[in-house]
PDB file of C-alpha atoms in Angstrom:
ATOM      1  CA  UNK A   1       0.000   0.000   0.000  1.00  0.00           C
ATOM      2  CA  UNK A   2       2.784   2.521   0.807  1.00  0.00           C
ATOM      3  CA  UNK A   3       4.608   1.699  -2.399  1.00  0.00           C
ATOM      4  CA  UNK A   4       1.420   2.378  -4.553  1.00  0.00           C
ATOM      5  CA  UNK A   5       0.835   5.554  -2.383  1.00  0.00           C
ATOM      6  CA  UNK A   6       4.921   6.738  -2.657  1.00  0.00           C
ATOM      7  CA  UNK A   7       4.505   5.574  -6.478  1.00  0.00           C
ATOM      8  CA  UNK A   8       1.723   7.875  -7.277  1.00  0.00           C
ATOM      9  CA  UNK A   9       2.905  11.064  -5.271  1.00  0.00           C
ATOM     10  CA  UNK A  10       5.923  10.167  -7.050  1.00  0.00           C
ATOM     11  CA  UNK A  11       4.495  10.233 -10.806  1.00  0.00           C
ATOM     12  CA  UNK A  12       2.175  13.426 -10.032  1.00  0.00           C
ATOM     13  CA  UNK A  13       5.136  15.527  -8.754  1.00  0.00           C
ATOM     14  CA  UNK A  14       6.481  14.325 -12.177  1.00  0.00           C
ATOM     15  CA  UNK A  15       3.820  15.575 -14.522  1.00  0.00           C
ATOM     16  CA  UNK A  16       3.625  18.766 -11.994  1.00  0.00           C
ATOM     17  CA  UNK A  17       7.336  19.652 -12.987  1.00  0.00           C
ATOM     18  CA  UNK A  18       7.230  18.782 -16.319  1.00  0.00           C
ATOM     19  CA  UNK A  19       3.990  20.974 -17.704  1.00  0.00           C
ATOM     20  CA  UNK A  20       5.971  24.610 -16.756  1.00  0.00           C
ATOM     21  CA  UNK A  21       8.600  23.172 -18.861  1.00  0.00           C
ATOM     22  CA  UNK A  22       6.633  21.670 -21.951  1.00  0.00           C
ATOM     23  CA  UNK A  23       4.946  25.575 -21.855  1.00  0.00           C
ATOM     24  CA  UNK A  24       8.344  27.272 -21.297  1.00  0.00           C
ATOM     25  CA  UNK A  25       8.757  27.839 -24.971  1.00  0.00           C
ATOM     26  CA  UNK A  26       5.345  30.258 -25.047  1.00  0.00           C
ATOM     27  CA  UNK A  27       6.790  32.476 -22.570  1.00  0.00           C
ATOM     28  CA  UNK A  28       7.223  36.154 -23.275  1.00  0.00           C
ATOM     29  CA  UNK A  29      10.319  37.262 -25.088  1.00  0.00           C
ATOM     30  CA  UNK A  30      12.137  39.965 -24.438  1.00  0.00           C
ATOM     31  CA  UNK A  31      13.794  41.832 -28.163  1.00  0.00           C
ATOM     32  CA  UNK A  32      17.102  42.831 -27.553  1.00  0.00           C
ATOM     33  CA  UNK A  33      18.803  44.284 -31.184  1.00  0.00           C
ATOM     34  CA  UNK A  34      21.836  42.891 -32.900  1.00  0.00           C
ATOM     35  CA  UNK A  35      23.317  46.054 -33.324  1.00  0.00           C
ATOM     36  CA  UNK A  36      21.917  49.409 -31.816  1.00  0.00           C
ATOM     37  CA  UNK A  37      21.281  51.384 -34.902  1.00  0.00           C
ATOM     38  CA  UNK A  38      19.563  48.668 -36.604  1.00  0.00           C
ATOM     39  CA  UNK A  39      15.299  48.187 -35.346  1.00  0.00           C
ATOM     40  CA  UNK A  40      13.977  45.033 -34.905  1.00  0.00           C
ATOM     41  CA  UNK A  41      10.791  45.370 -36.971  1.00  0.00           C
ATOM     42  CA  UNK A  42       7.773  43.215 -36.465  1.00  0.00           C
ATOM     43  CA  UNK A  43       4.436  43.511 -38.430  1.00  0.00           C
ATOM     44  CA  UNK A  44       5.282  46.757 -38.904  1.00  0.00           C
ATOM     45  CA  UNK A  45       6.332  47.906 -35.046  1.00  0.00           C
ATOM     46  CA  UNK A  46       9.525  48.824 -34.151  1.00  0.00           C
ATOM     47  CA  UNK A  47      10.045  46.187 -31.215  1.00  0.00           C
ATOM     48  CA  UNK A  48      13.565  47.055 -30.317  1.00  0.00           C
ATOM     49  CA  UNK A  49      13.785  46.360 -26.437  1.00  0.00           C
ATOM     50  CA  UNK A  50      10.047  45.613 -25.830  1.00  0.00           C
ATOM     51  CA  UNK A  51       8.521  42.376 -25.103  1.00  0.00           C
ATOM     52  CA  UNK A  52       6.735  40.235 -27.508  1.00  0.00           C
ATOM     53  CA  UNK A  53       3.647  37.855 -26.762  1.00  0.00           C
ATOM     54  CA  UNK A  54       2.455  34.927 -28.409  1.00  0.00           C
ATOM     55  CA  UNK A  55       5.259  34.374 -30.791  1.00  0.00           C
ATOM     56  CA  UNK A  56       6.506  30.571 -31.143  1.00  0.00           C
ATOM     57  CA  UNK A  57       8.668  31.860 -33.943  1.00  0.00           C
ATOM     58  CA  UNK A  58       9.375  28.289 -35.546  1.00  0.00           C
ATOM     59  CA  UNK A  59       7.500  25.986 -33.305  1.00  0.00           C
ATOM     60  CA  UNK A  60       4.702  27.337 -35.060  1.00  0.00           C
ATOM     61  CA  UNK A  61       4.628  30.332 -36.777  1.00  0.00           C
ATOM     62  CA  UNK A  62       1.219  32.186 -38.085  1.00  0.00           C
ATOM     63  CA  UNK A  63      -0.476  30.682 -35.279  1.00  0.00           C
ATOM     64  CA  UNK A  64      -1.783  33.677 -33.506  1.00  0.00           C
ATOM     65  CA  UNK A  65      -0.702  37.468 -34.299  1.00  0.00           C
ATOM     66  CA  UNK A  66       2.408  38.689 -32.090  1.00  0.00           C
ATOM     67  CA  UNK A  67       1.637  41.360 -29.684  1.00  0.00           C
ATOM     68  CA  UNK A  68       4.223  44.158 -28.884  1.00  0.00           C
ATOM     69  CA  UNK A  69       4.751  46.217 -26.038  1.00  0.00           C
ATOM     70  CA  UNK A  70       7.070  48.888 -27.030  1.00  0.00           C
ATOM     71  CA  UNK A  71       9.914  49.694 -24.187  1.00  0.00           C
ATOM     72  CA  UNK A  72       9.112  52.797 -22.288  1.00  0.00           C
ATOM     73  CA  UNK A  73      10.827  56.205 -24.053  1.00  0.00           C
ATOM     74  CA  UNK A  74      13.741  56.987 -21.724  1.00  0.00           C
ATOM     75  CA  UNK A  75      14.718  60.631 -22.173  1.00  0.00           C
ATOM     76  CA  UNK A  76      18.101  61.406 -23.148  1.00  0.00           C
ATOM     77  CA  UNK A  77      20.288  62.767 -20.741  1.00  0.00           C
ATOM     78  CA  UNK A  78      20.892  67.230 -21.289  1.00  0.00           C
ATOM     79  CA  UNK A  79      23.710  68.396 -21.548  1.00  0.00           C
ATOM     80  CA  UNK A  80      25.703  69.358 -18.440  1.00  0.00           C
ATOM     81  CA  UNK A  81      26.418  73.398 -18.470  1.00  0.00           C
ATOM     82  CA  UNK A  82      30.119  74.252 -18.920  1.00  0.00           C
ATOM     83  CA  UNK A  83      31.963  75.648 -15.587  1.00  0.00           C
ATOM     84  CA  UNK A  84      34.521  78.589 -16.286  1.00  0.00           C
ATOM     85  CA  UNK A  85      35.712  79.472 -12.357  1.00  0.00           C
ATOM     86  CA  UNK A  86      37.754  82.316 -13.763  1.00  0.00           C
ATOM     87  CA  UNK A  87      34.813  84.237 -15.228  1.00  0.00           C
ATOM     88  CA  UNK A  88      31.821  82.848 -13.559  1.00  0.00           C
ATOM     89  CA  UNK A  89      30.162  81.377 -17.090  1.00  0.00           C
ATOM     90  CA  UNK A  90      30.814  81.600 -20.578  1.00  0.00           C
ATOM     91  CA  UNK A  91      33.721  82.841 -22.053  1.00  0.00           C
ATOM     92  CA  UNK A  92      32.774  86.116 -24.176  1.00  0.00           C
ATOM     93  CA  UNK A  93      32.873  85.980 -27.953  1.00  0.00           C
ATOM     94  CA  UNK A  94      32.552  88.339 -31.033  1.00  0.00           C
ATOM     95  CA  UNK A  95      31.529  91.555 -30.110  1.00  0.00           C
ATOM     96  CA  UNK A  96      31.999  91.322 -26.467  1.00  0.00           C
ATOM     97  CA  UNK A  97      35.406  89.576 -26.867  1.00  0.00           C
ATOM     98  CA  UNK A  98      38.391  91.915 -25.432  1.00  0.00           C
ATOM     99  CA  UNK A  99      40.570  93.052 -28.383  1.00  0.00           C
ATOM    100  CA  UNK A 100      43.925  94.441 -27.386  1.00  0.00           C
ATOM    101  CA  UNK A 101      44.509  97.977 -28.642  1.00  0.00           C
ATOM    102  CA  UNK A 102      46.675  98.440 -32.456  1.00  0.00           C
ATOM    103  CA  UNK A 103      49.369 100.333 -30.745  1.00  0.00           C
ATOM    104  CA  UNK A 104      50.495  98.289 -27.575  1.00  0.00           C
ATOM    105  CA  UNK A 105      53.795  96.710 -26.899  1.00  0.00           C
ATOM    106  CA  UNK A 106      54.478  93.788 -28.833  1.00  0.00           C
ATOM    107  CA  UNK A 107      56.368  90.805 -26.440  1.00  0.00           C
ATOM    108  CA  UNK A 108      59.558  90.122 -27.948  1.00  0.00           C
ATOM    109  CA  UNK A 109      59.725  87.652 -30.593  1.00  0.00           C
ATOM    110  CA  UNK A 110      60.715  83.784 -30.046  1.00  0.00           C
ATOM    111  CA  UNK A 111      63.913  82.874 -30.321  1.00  0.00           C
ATOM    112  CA  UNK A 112      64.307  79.764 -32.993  1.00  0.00           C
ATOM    113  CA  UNK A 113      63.853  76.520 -32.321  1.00  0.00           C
ATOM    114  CA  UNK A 114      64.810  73.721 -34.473  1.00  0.00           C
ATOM    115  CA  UNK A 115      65.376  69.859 -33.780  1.00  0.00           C
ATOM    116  CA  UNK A 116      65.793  66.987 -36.143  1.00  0.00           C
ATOM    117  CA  UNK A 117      65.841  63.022 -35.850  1.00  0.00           C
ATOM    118  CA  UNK A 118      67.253  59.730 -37.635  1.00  0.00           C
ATOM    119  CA  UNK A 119      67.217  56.612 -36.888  1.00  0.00           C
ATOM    120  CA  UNK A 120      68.862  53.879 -38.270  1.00  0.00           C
ATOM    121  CA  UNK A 121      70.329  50.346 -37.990  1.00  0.00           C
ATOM    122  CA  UNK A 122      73.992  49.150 -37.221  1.00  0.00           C
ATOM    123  CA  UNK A 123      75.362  47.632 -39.954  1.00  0.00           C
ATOM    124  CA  UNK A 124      75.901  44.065 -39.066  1.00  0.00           C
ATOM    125  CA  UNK A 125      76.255  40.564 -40.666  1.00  0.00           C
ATOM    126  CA  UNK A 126      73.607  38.429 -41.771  1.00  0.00           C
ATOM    127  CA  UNK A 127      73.808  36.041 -39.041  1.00  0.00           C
ATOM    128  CA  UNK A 128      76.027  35.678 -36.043  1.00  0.00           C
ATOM    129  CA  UNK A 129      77.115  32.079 -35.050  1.00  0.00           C
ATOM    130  CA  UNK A 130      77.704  31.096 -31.425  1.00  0.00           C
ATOM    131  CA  UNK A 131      81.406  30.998 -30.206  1.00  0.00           C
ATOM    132  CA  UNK A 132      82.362  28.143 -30.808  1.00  0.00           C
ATOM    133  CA  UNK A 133      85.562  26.004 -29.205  1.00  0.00           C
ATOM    134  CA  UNK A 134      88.380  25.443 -31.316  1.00  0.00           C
ATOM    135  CA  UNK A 135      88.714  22.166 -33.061  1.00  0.00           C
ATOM    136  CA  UNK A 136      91.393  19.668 -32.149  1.00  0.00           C
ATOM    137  CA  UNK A 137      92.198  16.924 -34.527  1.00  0.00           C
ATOM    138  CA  UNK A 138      94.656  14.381 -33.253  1.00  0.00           C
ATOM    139  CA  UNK A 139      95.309  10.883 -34.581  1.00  0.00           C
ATOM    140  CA  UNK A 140      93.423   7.909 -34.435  1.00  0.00           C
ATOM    141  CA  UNK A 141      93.858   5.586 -31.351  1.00  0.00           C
ATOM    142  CA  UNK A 142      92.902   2.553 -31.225  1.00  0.00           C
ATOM    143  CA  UNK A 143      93.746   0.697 -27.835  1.00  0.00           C
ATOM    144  CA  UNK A 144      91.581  -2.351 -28.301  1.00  0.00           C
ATOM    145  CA  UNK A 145      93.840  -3.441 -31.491  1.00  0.00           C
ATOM    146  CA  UNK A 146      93.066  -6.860 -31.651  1.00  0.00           C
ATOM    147  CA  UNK A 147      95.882  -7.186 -34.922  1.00  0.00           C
ATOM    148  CA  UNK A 148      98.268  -7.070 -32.136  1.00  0.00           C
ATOM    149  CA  UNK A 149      97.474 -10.515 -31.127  1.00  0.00           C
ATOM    150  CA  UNK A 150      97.108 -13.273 -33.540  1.00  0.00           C
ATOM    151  CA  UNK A 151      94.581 -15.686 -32.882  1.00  0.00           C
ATOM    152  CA  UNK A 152      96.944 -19.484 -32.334  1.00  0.00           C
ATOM    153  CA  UNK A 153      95.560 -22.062 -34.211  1.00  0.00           C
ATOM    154  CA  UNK A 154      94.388 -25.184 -31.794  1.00  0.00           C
TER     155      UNK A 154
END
């Protein structure tokens, strides 16, 4: 009796779990574009970070008509104004602009100033080996000479 009882609780808690996830594919789906400056169109909306209901896309597709919620219009951020703590605000320009007078004092004129650079690479050989240690070549010993000995005859 308790295995029929733990058998059944067992098999409904199955079929419980496994219903949200047979329906998990008709969820809502949030758009999110590819690229920014591109819109994701659909039937004619411009669905670019909304959320779209009732599309299967290819589980089956012309079942029922997709409805989109547009995203909320977020206002873009103004402009911060400029801070000038010499003057208090804007710089003045054009006709408020301070020109100096024709016949002041001119500051003496820069002295001249002149640099130059090159570049360029050492001259060297193609490759450079490794030092190397000097070869010796000596003679040829052989101290197992076995012509020294003659082999007896038995």
């Amino acid at each position: 009796m308790r295995i029929g009882v733990a058998t059944f609780a067992l098999s409904m808690t199955a079929m419980v779990t496994a219903v949200p996830c047979a329906l998990a594919d008709h969820a809502p789906n949030y758009v999110v574009p590819g690229r920014p400056d591109v819109p994701v169109i659909i039937n004619f909306f411009d669905a670019s970070w909304g959320v779209v209901e009732g599309e299967w896309g290819l589980y089956r597709p012309g079942a029922v008509a997709p409805t989109v919620i547009p995203a909320p219009y977020v206002m873009p951020r103004t402009q911060a104004k400029p801070y000038y703590p010499s003057l208090g605000g804007i710089p003045y320009k054009g006709r408020l602009e301070i020109e100096p007078p024709a016949n002041r004092e001119l500051p003496p004129p820069a002295p001249s100033y002149h640099r130059s650079w090159t570049s360029e690479s050492q001259n060297l050989p193609a490759t450079e080996y490794a030092p190397t240690p000097p070869v010796i070549i000596g003679g040829d010993v052989d101290y197992n000479n076995d012509r020294r000995r003659r082999r007896r005859p038995h």
